[in-house]
Amino acid sequence: MASSSNAKHKRIAEEEEEEEEETLEEIEGFDDFTLASSWERFISEIEAICRVWMVDGPKNLVEKGAECLGSQKKLYKVKSEMKHGTKLYSIEYYFCVSNKGKASFWDDDLHDLQLSFGVSDFMVIAPLSASGVVLDAPESTKLLSSVAIALTNCGSNWPAFVPVHDPSRKAYIGIQNLGLIFTRRFDADRIGSQVPIRLMHLEGLYELFISKFALYSVDFSASFFKVQFAMKLTYRSPPYESDDEINSVDPEVNESKGDIVSPNHIKTQWDDDCPWTEWYSAEDPIRGFELVAIWSGRMFESSLEMAELENASSFDAEKWLLCPIIFPFMMDDSTWMFVGFASQIRLLVSALDMSFEAQFLDDFVSVENPASDNSKSSTAIPPPTVLDRVLKEIFHDGGHNSHLVERDNKHSRAIKGTPLESLFAQFCLHSLWFGGCNIRAIASLWIEFVREVRWCWEESQPLPKMPSDSTIDLSACLIHQKLQMLAICIEKKNLSHDTHNSTESVDHTPSGKKVDAEADPFKEPVKNENGSYLRSYCHQDSEPSTSSSFKHHDYSVRSPDLQKVDQVRKGSAGVVGSMMLLHSYQKMHAPYTQDAPIMTEDMHEERLHAVEVFGDAFSFSGQLERDILSSDMSAFKAANPDAVFEDFIRWHSPGDWENDDMDGCAGDGNNWPPRGKLSQRMSEHGNLWRQIWNDSPPLPVLEQKSLLDPIREGEKILHYLETLKPHQLLEQMVCTAFRASADILNQTMYGDFKPMKTRFNQLYITLASTLKPLQANHLREKAELIGDLRRLCLVFEHIEKLLIFAASIHRKLLDVPRLSEAMFSDYFNFYLPKMGTSLESICYDQEFKTKQLVMMHERDAVSILFPPPTANQSWRKVLSMGNLLNGHEPILREIIFSINDRVEDSHYGSSIPMATMEEIQTHRMYIQGTSNDLWVALSVTSWD
């Protein structure tokens, strides 16, 4: 914009000069003195630039690439360069696109010159030098005059400013033509040290302003002028005590107390009770708060009133605005490394990238393997003491198994990882922080982890943090399924050993007869090897009676041989409704049966593959079904000694028994025996079910061979864990680490922040979709996969940062939930553009400055953020200004004095009728300062 505009102006000026020279050559003896001086040419160039900007207008200038200033996109800037003599100058035009309503005095998006002098659009002309200011007074006057003449020629009333003096003073001079009658002049300067005491207080500042327009020397404290007043005080919450202060306790006092440490001297972290603190301590994203107290639109007539205002409480301010002070790592990733789950999972992804370099995990820790030299050069394995400590933490059973379901999020099950408190999840979480999460450290930790698991197996010790409830969670990763099954195998092995020992000791009755526990059908239901009740089949049309309802009179009347039958019946779970056996006048008993053998995901796949290979070699899908059916038939025979094959079909597969039309499905005393026949499938010659029935001996479940061989399955699981390929381990670790970390963060208490809840639910969906290739073991191109995972780490980091911010703002403003929710919403909207999937972060050059209005009933809760200063904090400051808030003086005070007048007043000497003139602001003074820094900007409107 600057180069094109500058070239355009030079081209116009050169064409005009050539035309004038040709005209002068034709007219002899004519001398043109209108463009004789370089200064006049300089004014002409400024005028040409201003005319172009005026013709374009704000909207066209924005479309042509005007630079946006401020986060709210209200102020824009265009720039051009020109040369005068041997110096280069820049001329900048600042303009507002939207002027809807009058801007507030204290709008955070205002430019310094707008706030200082109360202007809207303005120009700044300055030399192109290192300092950017004009050090020579005649030169600054000349520049300002040039701009003023150029703007007058254009018919523009833009104010123009020139920076002068030393850059640290931030001094300006300026001028603005207000039509043909008024001229406004501007002047600003700064006192950087040794501010006079009188100017530290409102009374002295008021008198300073009065002195700028009072034409007579009087005692200003006794004078009365109607001065409009506005003030903005900024308070900052005190920082926490530093570690040095906590440790700087008198050593003699410590010696006298021995090892006892006072609780007041223990530094606590802000997130001590947050769920992530078990793994890392996060920097508090909120370093404090800034509170702005505003007085506006008030009128004062004497300096005494100003002195009273200075002693007034900040609670008397008309408006309170609160803004959190955000830690730099929340905005700029390039200057601060955020350490959390996301950063460690990013290292885990790098380890996955390297895991494809070797076939076995031992290769990464082996000294002889040259393939791991690359990884050894940049990584190291922690010492054995650290390794032992981490293993103890992993295998320490903290009794969290009962909370697995409560902690599991409904969305997290879509991620094929592991429940949070399970053994493999704890291994993955510890791996994130073990040895910098490099591939060699992970390999060494896994090898020792598997050794501990084998020790539990060989010593028949329960596997910590693994439930043994005879079910396999097929939604979890394969390693977790294997560990679940191993825990079940360990328990089965222990139970079978205990059962074997108990059968060797035989109980005898007083008469010396042996008593078989299974021969008594009236005892409580028997538990299987897992400690759960053995399963028994029942039908919808017949309900078995419970063990407590077994009575002799249920069938003793019809069966004189009942006692004889009961002596040989074993494994009965109770009668099946009113069903009767076909060939004996006995009620049918449902047996206890073995549970179907548990299988992991890979075992199911092997079984389906075998079915595909063998096809319909059997009338059912494989040998496993044959074994289950044979076990059920043996148990049914033991519970019903007089049963036939048809009775078993009626109980086990009622769909294969066809009742006669006149008979019911269950017989009673009037229609025994039940009439019906087998289905065509079961009545065929050589039916496999009948063959199995004929081959199955009558045995209750406790005398049968278990369908699951715990010894064989346990050894197969350990072999799988010991020979697992590195990339297969890392793939499951990545999925589990993402899921477990998300589940931990999801337990954070942050109030009712709806944007946070929505984003976190979306995070689970994003994790599930991105990790799906790893879960299904259908890997894409390695580079593409690693790139997607690293982008996922960045998305996870954004959510993690927002969650930590939400937790911090929630607990700091716990008593004002409306305020905390509004502040989080403001920061969320500010942070939203940063939450892309690109590996490059944005928003580096922006600062979060959005403030929230504090309601009157919320002021007491907000004032708690500013506790009275401690003794260590009090001596650091010399309280020089008033308007204290709980003993804290403002870190910045901004004041605007102004006075309005009419042009017909005597000191203007005007004869213009009052009806034709309006009241104008004749004097305005903006003061910004602290106890040792003062900046004053004065604007005066005069009648020239």
PDB file of C-alpha atoms in Angstrom, residues 91-334:
ATOM      1  CA  ILE A  91       3.041   9.387   7.196  1.00  0.00           C
ATOM      2  CA  GLU A  92       0.450   7.136   8.810  1.00  0.00           C
ATOM      3  CA  TYR A  93      -3.312   7.504   8.804  1.00  0.00           C
ATOM      4  CA  TYR A  94      -5.302   5.808  11.575  1.00  0.00           C
ATOM      5  CA  PHE A  95      -9.030   5.453  11.044  1.00  0.00           C
ATOM      6  CA  CYS A  96     -12.042   3.678  12.495  1.00  0.00           C
ATOM      7  CA  VAL A  97     -14.282   1.626  10.263  1.00  0.00           C
ATOM      8  CA  SER A  98     -17.347   1.589  12.526  1.00  0.00           C
ATOM      9  CA  ASN A  99     -18.415   4.601  14.516  1.00  0.00           C
ATOM     10  CA  LYS A 100     -21.654   3.240  15.899  1.00  0.00           C
ATOM     11  CA  GLY A 101     -22.284   5.250  19.005  1.00  0.00           C
ATOM     12  CA  LYS A 102     -19.751   7.247  20.947  1.00  0.00           C
ATOM     13  CA  ALA A 103     -16.764   5.248  22.079  1.00  0.00           C
ATOM     14  CA  SER A 104     -16.152   4.975  25.794  1.00  0.00           C
ATOM     15  CA  PHE A 105     -13.275   6.857  27.375  1.00  0.00           C
ATOM     16  CA  TRP A 106     -11.804   3.588  28.611  1.00  0.00           C
ATOM     17  CA  ASP A 107     -12.244   1.304  25.625  1.00  0.00           C
ATOM     18  CA  ASP A 108      -9.371  -1.199  25.692  1.00  0.00           C
ATOM     19  CA  ASP A 109      -9.173  -1.168  21.909  1.00  0.00           C
ATOM     20  CA  LEU A 110      -8.380   2.551  21.711  1.00  0.00           C
ATOM     21  CA  HIS A 111      -5.021   3.723  20.450  1.00  0.00           C
ATOM     22  CA  ASP A 112      -2.890   5.624  22.955  1.00  0.00           C
ATOM     23  CA  LEU A 113      -3.353   8.879  21.053  1.00  0.00           C
ATOM     24  CA  GLN A 114      -7.097   8.358  20.840  1.00  0.00           C
ATOM     25  CA  LEU A 115      -7.339   7.892  24.584  1.00  0.00           C
ATOM     26  CA  SER A 116      -4.891  10.673  25.391  1.00  0.00           C
ATOM     27  CA  PHE A 117      -6.377  13.420  23.218  1.00  0.00           C
ATOM     28  CA  GLY A 118      -9.954  12.248  22.692  1.00  0.00           C
ATOM     29  CA  VAL A 119      -9.687  11.989  18.898  1.00  0.00           C
ATOM     30  CA  SER A 120     -11.010   9.398  16.454  1.00  0.00           C
ATOM     31  CA  ASP A 121      -9.185   9.445  13.075  1.00  0.00           C
ATOM     32  CA  PHE A 122      -5.702  10.981  13.098  1.00  0.00           C
ATOM     33  CA  MET A 123      -2.366  11.151  11.288  1.00  0.00           C
ATOM     34  CA  VAL A 124       1.193  10.706  12.515  1.00  0.00           C
ATOM     35  CA  ILE A 125       4.236  11.935  10.596  1.00  0.00           C
ATOM     36  CA  ALA A 126       7.664  10.855  11.776  1.00  0.00           C
ATOM     37  CA  PRO A 127      11.178  10.365  10.374  1.00  0.00           C
ATOM     38  CA  LEU A 128      12.258   6.914   9.219  1.00  0.00           C
ATOM     39  CA  SER A 129      15.032   6.489  11.767  1.00  0.00           C
ATOM     40  CA  ALA A 130      15.987   4.180  14.588  1.00  0.00           C
ATOM     41  CA  SER A 131      14.351   6.388  17.192  1.00  0.00           C
ATOM     42  CA  GLY A 132      11.327   7.356  15.107  1.00  0.00           C
ATOM     43  CA  VAL A 133      11.092  10.771  16.752  1.00  0.00           C
ATOM     44  CA  VAL A 134      12.080  14.323  15.837  1.00  0.00           C
ATOM     45  CA  LEU A 135      14.808  15.582  18.140  1.00  0.00           C
ATOM     46  CA  ASP A 136      15.113  19.014  16.549  1.00  0.00           C
ATOM     47  CA  ALA A 137      12.450  21.559  17.583  1.00  0.00           C
ATOM     48  CA  PRO A 138      12.475  23.617  14.318  1.00  0.00           C
ATOM     49  CA  GLU A 139      12.135  20.435  12.297  1.00  0.00           C
ATOM     50  CA  SER A 140       9.139  19.223  14.342  1.00  0.00           C
ATOM     51  CA  THR A 141       7.439  22.603  13.936  1.00  0.00           C
ATOM     52  CA  LYS A 142       8.070  22.528  10.210  1.00  0.00           C
ATOM     53  CA  LEU A 143       6.662  19.007   9.858  1.00  0.00           C
ATOM     54  CA  LEU A 144       3.557  19.880  11.831  1.00  0.00           C
ATOM     55  CA  SER A 145       2.992  23.048   9.813  1.00  0.00           C
ATOM     56  CA  SER A 146       3.390  21.139   6.565  1.00  0.00           C
ATOM     57  CA  VAL A 147       0.766  18.592   7.529  1.00  0.00           C
ATOM     58  CA  ALA A 148      -1.596  21.275   8.815  1.00  0.00           C
ATOM     59  CA  ILE A 149      -1.361  23.255   5.553  1.00  0.00           C
ATOM     60  CA  ALA A 150      -1.841  20.113   3.473  1.00  0.00           C
ATOM     61  CA  LEU A 151      -4.904  19.051   5.463  1.00  0.00           C
ATOM     62  CA  THR A 152      -6.375  22.548   5.231  1.00  0.00           C
ATOM     63  CA  ASN A 153      -5.915  22.519   1.464  1.00  0.00           C
ATOM     64  CA  CYS A 154      -7.729  19.179   1.353  1.00  0.00           C
ATOM     65  CA  GLY A 155     -10.563  20.458   3.522  1.00  0.00           C
ATOM     66  CA  SER A 156      -9.862  17.768   6.117  1.00  0.00           C
ATOM     67  CA  ASN A 157     -10.077  18.174   9.884  1.00  0.00           C
ATOM     68  CA  TRP A 158      -7.915  15.167  10.768  1.00  0.00           C
ATOM     69  CA  PRO A 159      -5.641  15.871  13.732  1.00  0.00           C
ATOM     70  CA  ALA A 160      -1.939  15.410  13.017  1.00  0.00           C
ATOM     71  CA  PHE A 161       0.807  14.454  15.487  1.00  0.00           C
ATOM     72  CA  VAL A 162       4.589  14.496  15.443  1.00  0.00           C
ATOM     73  CA  PRO A 163       6.635  12.472  17.989  1.00  0.00           C
ATOM     74  CA  VAL A 164       9.312  14.635  19.594  1.00  0.00           C
ATOM     75  CA  HIS A 165      12.109  14.534  22.154  1.00  0.00           C
ATOM     76  CA  ASP A 166      13.503  11.261  23.492  1.00  0.00           C
ATOM     77  CA  PRO A 167      11.471   8.097  22.649  1.00  0.00           C
ATOM     78  CA  SER A 168      11.237   7.129  26.330  1.00  0.00           C
ATOM     79  CA  ARG A 169       9.258  10.296  27.035  1.00  0.00           C
ATOM     80  CA  LYS A 170       6.500   9.371  24.552  1.00  0.00           C
ATOM     81  CA  ALA A 171       6.132  13.076  23.809  1.00  0.00           C
ATOM     82  CA  TYR A 172       3.952  14.433  20.990  1.00  0.00           C
ATOM     83  CA  ILE A 173       2.931  17.745  19.559  1.00  0.00           C
ATOM     84  CA  GLY A 174      -0.125  18.023  17.354  1.00  0.00           C
ATOM     85  CA  ILE A 175      -2.622  20.300  15.680  1.00  0.00           C
ATOM     86  CA  GLN A 176      -6.167  20.060  14.329  1.00  0.00           C
ATOM     87  CA  ASN A 177      -8.060  22.588  12.222  1.00  0.00           C
ATOM     88  CA  LEU A 178     -11.718  22.775  13.234  1.00  0.00           C
ATOM     89  CA  GLY A 179     -13.138  24.711  10.309  1.00  0.00           C
ATOM     90  CA  LEU A 180     -12.284  28.395   9.835  1.00  0.00           C
ATOM     91  CA  ILE A 181     -12.725  29.427  13.471  1.00  0.00           C
ATOM     92  CA  PHE A 182     -11.120  26.983  15.875  1.00  0.00           C
ATOM     93  CA  THR A 183      -7.781  25.296  16.140  1.00  0.00           C
ATOM     94  CA  ARG A 184      -6.960  22.559  18.601  1.00  0.00           C
ATOM     95  CA  ARG A 185      -3.409  22.043  19.725  1.00  0.00           C
ATOM     96  CA  PHE A 186      -2.009  18.964  21.420  1.00  0.00           C
ATOM     97  CA  ASP A 187       0.948  18.424  23.664  1.00  0.00           C
ATOM     98  CA  ALA A 188       2.029  15.347  25.653  1.00  0.00           C
ATOM     99  CA  ASP A 189       5.054  14.550  27.779  1.00  0.00           C
ATOM    100  CA  ARG A 190       6.171  12.175  30.487  1.00  0.00           C
ATOM    101  CA  ILE A 191       7.983  12.384  33.805  1.00  0.00           C
ATOM    102  CA  GLY A 192       9.751   9.072  34.250  1.00  0.00           C
ATOM    103  CA  SER A 193      11.179   9.653  37.718  1.00  0.00           C
ATOM    104  CA  GLN A 194      10.961  11.975  40.719  1.00  0.00           C
ATOM    105  CA  VAL A 195       7.321  12.835  40.273  1.00  0.00           C
ATOM    106  CA  PRO A 196       6.443  15.793  42.528  1.00  0.00           C
ATOM    107  CA  ILE A 197       4.438  14.722  45.540  1.00  0.00           C
ATOM    108  CA  ARG A 198       1.766  17.281  44.683  1.00  0.00           C
ATOM    109  CA  LEU A 199       1.136  15.503  41.378  1.00  0.00           C
ATOM    110  CA  MET A 200       0.670  12.137  43.074  1.00  0.00           C
ATOM    111  CA  HIS A 201      -2.688  13.207  44.458  1.00  0.00           C
ATOM    112  CA  LEU A 202      -5.947  14.208  42.856  1.00  0.00           C
ATOM    113  CA  GLU A 203      -5.925  17.630  44.422  1.00  0.00           C
ATOM    114  CA  GLY A 204      -2.584  18.565  42.848  1.00  0.00           C
ATOM    115  CA  LEU A 205      -3.561  17.158  39.464  1.00  0.00           C
ATOM    116  CA  TYR A 206      -6.795  19.138  39.550  1.00  0.00           C
ATOM    117  CA  GLU A 207      -4.868  22.329  40.223  1.00  0.00           C
ATOM    118  CA  LEU A 208      -2.459  21.494  37.386  1.00  0.00           C
ATOM    119  CA  PHE A 209      -5.376  21.324  34.991  1.00  0.00           C
ATOM    120  CA  ILE A 210      -6.899  24.588  36.267  1.00  0.00           C
ATOM    121  CA  SER A 211      -3.606  26.373  35.748  1.00  0.00           C
ATOM    122  CA  LYS A 212      -3.761  25.673  32.012  1.00  0.00           C
ATOM    123  CA  PHE A 213      -6.724  27.987  31.388  1.00  0.00           C
ATOM    124  CA  ALA A 214      -6.963  30.317  34.399  1.00  0.00           C
ATOM    125  CA  LEU A 215      -5.660  33.731  33.332  1.00  0.00           C
ATOM    126  CA  TYR A 216      -5.058  35.109  36.784  1.00  0.00           C
ATOM    127  CA  SER A 217      -2.923  34.038  39.680  1.00  0.00           C
ATOM    128  CA  VAL A 218      -5.043  33.046  42.631  1.00  0.00           C
ATOM    129  CA  ASP A 219      -5.212  30.308  45.202  1.00  0.00           C
ATOM    130  CA  PHE A 220      -6.512  27.428  43.108  1.00  0.00           C
ATOM    131  CA  SER A 221      -7.760  25.571  46.187  1.00  0.00           C
ATOM    132  CA  ALA A 222     -10.295  28.313  46.777  1.00  0.00           C
ATOM    133  CA  SER A 223     -11.331  28.677  43.142  1.00  0.00           C
ATOM    134  CA  PHE A 224     -14.492  27.158  41.724  1.00  0.00           C
ATOM    135  CA  PHE A 225     -14.536  25.797  38.183  1.00  0.00           C
ATOM    136  CA  LYS A 226     -17.013  23.299  36.819  1.00  0.00           C
ATOM    137  CA  VAL A 227     -14.646  20.582  35.718  1.00  0.00           C
ATOM    138  CA  GLN A 228     -15.823  17.298  34.243  1.00  0.00           C
ATOM    139  CA  PHE A 229     -13.973  14.374  35.734  1.00  0.00           C
ATOM    140  CA  ALA A 230     -13.472  10.698  34.854  1.00  0.00           C
ATOM    141  CA  MET A 231     -11.088   8.272  36.542  1.00  0.00           C
ATOM    142  CA  LYS A 232      -9.990   4.700  35.986  1.00  0.00           C
ATOM    143  CA  LEU A 233      -8.057   2.809  38.669  1.00  0.00           C
ATOM    144  CA  THR A 234      -6.420  -0.528  37.890  1.00  0.00           C
ATOM    145  CA  TYR A 235      -5.672  -2.928  40.743  1.00  0.00           C
ATOM    146  CA  ARG A 236      -3.701  -6.142  40.440  1.00  0.00           C
ATOM    147  CA  SER A 237      -4.107  -9.034  42.849  1.00  0.00           C
ATOM    148  CA  PRO A 238      -0.947  -9.690  44.888  1.00  0.00           C
ATOM    149  CA  PRO A 239       1.255 -12.626  43.836  1.00  0.00           C
ATOM    150  CA  TYR A 240       1.690 -15.698  45.982  1.00  0.00           C
ATOM    151  CA  GLU A 241       4.567 -15.759  48.412  1.00  0.00           C
ATOM    152  CA  SER A 242       7.708 -16.960  46.662  1.00  0.00           C
ATOM    153  CA  ASP A 243       9.697 -19.993  47.713  1.00  0.00           C
ATOM    154  CA  ASP A 244      12.505 -17.769  48.925  1.00  0.00           C
ATOM    155  CA  GLU A 245      10.177 -16.062  51.364  1.00  0.00           C
ATOM    156  CA  ILE A 246       8.858 -19.382  52.653  1.00  0.00           C
ATOM    157  CA  ASN A 247      12.347 -20.761  53.123  1.00  0.00           C
ATOM    158  CA  SER A 248      13.666 -17.582  54.696  1.00  0.00           C
ATOM    159  CA  VAL A 249      12.525 -18.587  58.166  1.00  0.00           C
ATOM    160  CA  ASP A 250      14.885 -17.974  61.033  1.00  0.00           C
ATOM    161  CA  PRO A 251      17.165 -21.036  61.164  1.00  0.00           C
ATOM    162  CA  GLU A 252      17.335 -20.859  64.964  1.00  0.00           C
ATOM    163  CA  VAL A 253      13.564 -21.243  65.082  1.00  0.00           C
ATOM    164  CA  ASN A 254      13.793 -24.313  62.862  1.00  0.00           C
ATOM    165  CA  GLU A 255      16.471 -25.844  65.052  1.00  0.00           C
ATOM    166  CA  SER A 256      14.395 -25.290  68.173  1.00  0.00           C
ATOM    167  CA  LYS A 257      11.403 -27.021  66.604  1.00  0.00           C
ATOM    168  CA  GLY A 258      13.407 -29.968  65.361  1.00  0.00           C
ATOM    169  CA  ASP A 259      11.774 -31.784  62.475  1.00  0.00           C
ATOM    170  CA  ILE A 260       8.390 -30.175  63.041  1.00  0.00           C
ATOM    171  CA  VAL A 261       7.463 -27.854  60.177  1.00  0.00           C
ATOM    172  CA  SER A 262       4.724 -25.322  60.656  1.00  0.00           C
ATOM    173  CA  PRO A 263       1.800 -25.789  58.251  1.00  0.00           C
ATOM    174  CA  ASN A 264       2.013 -22.084  57.457  1.00  0.00           C
ATOM    175  CA  HIS A 265       5.474 -22.651  55.968  1.00  0.00           C
ATOM    176  CA  ILE A 266       4.426 -25.470  53.627  1.00  0.00           C
ATOM    177  CA  LYS A 267       3.936 -24.223  50.094  1.00  0.00           C
ATOM    178  CA  THR A 268       0.914 -25.805  48.459  1.00  0.00           C
ATOM    179  CA  GLN A 269       0.277 -25.926  44.751  1.00  0.00           C
ATOM    180  CA  TRP A 270      -2.946 -24.564  43.343  1.00  0.00           C
ATOM    181  CA  ASP A 271      -3.853 -27.907  41.739  1.00  0.00           C
ATOM    182  CA  ASP A 272      -3.086 -30.230  44.652  1.00  0.00           C
ATOM    183  CA  ASP A 273      -6.613 -31.645  44.612  1.00  0.00           C
ATOM    184  CA  CYS A 274      -6.968 -31.832  40.814  1.00  0.00           C
ATOM    185  CA  PRO A 275      -7.071 -35.277  39.154  1.00  0.00           C
ATOM    186  CA  TRP A 276      -3.930 -34.768  37.065  1.00  0.00           C
ATOM    187  CA  THR A 277      -1.654 -34.003  40.029  1.00  0.00           C
ATOM    188  CA  GLU A 278      -0.824 -37.687  40.472  1.00  0.00           C
ATOM    189  CA  TRP A 279       1.192 -37.374  37.261  1.00  0.00           C
ATOM    190  CA  TYR A 280       2.283 -33.740  36.955  1.00  0.00           C
ATOM    191  CA  SER A 281       1.858 -30.317  38.499  1.00  0.00           C
ATOM    192  CA  ALA A 282       0.512 -27.728  36.070  1.00  0.00           C
ATOM    193  CA  GLU A 283       1.464 -24.087  36.071  1.00  0.00           C
ATOM    194  CA  ASP A 284      -1.475 -21.997  37.132  1.00  0.00           C
ATOM    195  CA  PRO A 285      -2.746 -20.451  33.875  1.00  0.00           C
ATOM    196  CA  ILE A 286      -4.144 -17.498  35.828  1.00  0.00           C
ATOM    197  CA  ARG A 287      -1.364 -15.477  37.429  1.00  0.00           C
ATOM    198  CA  GLY A 288      -3.797 -13.090  39.047  1.00  0.00           C
ATOM    199  CA  PHE A 289      -6.571 -10.639  38.294  1.00  0.00           C
ATOM    200  CA  GLU A 290      -6.794  -7.029  37.263  1.00  0.00           C
ATOM    201  CA  LEU A 291      -9.693  -5.073  38.659  1.00  0.00           C
ATOM    202  CA  VAL A 292     -10.685  -1.796  37.033  1.00  0.00           C
ATOM    203  CA  ALA A 293     -12.738   0.691  39.052  1.00  0.00           C
ATOM    204  CA  ILE A 294     -14.256   3.519  36.999  1.00  0.00           C
ATOM    205  CA  TRP A 295     -15.716   6.888  37.945  1.00  0.00           C
ATOM    206  CA  SER A 296     -17.175   8.728  34.954  1.00  0.00           C
ATOM    207  CA  GLY A 297     -19.350  11.738  34.128  1.00  0.00           C
ATOM    208  CA  ARG A 298     -18.884  13.540  37.438  1.00  0.00           C
ATOM    209  CA  MET A 299     -18.600  17.283  37.927  1.00  0.00           C
ATOM    210  CA  PHE A 300     -16.301  18.926  40.488  1.00  0.00           C
ATOM    211  CA  GLU A 301     -15.986  22.597  41.434  1.00  0.00           C
ATOM    212  CA  SER A 302     -13.088  22.661  43.865  1.00  0.00           C
ATOM    213  CA  SER A 303      -9.908  20.890  44.768  1.00  0.00           C
ATOM    214  CA  LEU A 304     -11.349  20.034  48.172  1.00  0.00           C
ATOM    215  CA  GLU A 305     -13.853  17.745  46.513  1.00  0.00           C
ATOM    216  CA  MET A 306     -10.977  16.022  44.763  1.00  0.00           C
ATOM    217  CA  ALA A 307      -9.274  15.426  48.092  1.00  0.00           C
ATOM    218  CA  GLU A 308     -12.454  13.813  49.420  1.00  0.00           C
ATOM    219  CA  LEU A 309     -12.696  11.557  46.380  1.00  0.00           C
ATOM    220  CA  GLU A 310      -9.130  10.347  46.878  1.00  0.00           C
ATOM    221  CA  ASN A 311     -10.052   9.133  50.369  1.00  0.00           C
ATOM    222  CA  ALA A 312     -13.209   7.410  49.124  1.00  0.00           C
ATOM    223  CA  SER A 313     -13.474   3.632  48.972  1.00  0.00           C
ATOM    224  CA  SER A 314     -13.143   1.809  45.681  1.00  0.00           C
ATOM    225  CA  PHE A 315     -16.514   0.213  46.428  1.00  0.00           C
ATOM    226  CA  ASP A 316     -18.022   3.638  45.645  1.00  0.00           C
ATOM    227  CA  ALA A 317     -16.895   3.403  42.004  1.00  0.00           C
ATOM    228  CA  GLU A 318     -19.661   3.371  39.447  1.00  0.00           C
ATOM    229  CA  LYS A 319     -18.313   0.333  37.616  1.00  0.00           C
ATOM    230  CA  TRP A 320     -16.059  -2.627  38.339  1.00  0.00           C
ATOM    231  CA  LEU A 321     -14.447  -4.632  35.536  1.00  0.00           C
ATOM    232  CA  LEU A 322     -12.459  -7.826  36.150  1.00  0.00           C
ATOM    233  CA  CYS A 323      -9.926  -9.470  33.857  1.00  0.00           C
ATOM    234  CA  PRO A 324      -7.713 -12.531  34.487  1.00  0.00           C
ATOM    235  CA  ILE A 325      -3.977 -12.267  33.903  1.00  0.00           C
ATOM    236  CA  ILE A 326      -3.114 -15.215  31.652  1.00  0.00           C
ATOM    237  CA  PHE A 327       0.196 -17.052  31.873  1.00  0.00           C
ATOM    238  CA  PRO A 328       2.254 -16.815  28.640  1.00  0.00           C
ATOM    239  CA  PHE A 329       2.153 -20.556  27.854  1.00  0.00           C
ATOM    240  CA  MET A 330      -1.595 -20.281  27.329  1.00  0.00           C
ATOM    241  CA  MET A 331      -1.048 -17.971  24.368  1.00  0.00           C
ATOM    242  CA  ASP A 332       2.411 -18.538  22.923  1.00  0.00           C
ATOM    243  CA  ASP A 333       3.655 -22.105  22.451  1.00  0.00           C
ATOM    244  CA  SER A 334       6.974 -20.950  21.044  1.00  0.00           C
TER     245      SER A 334
END
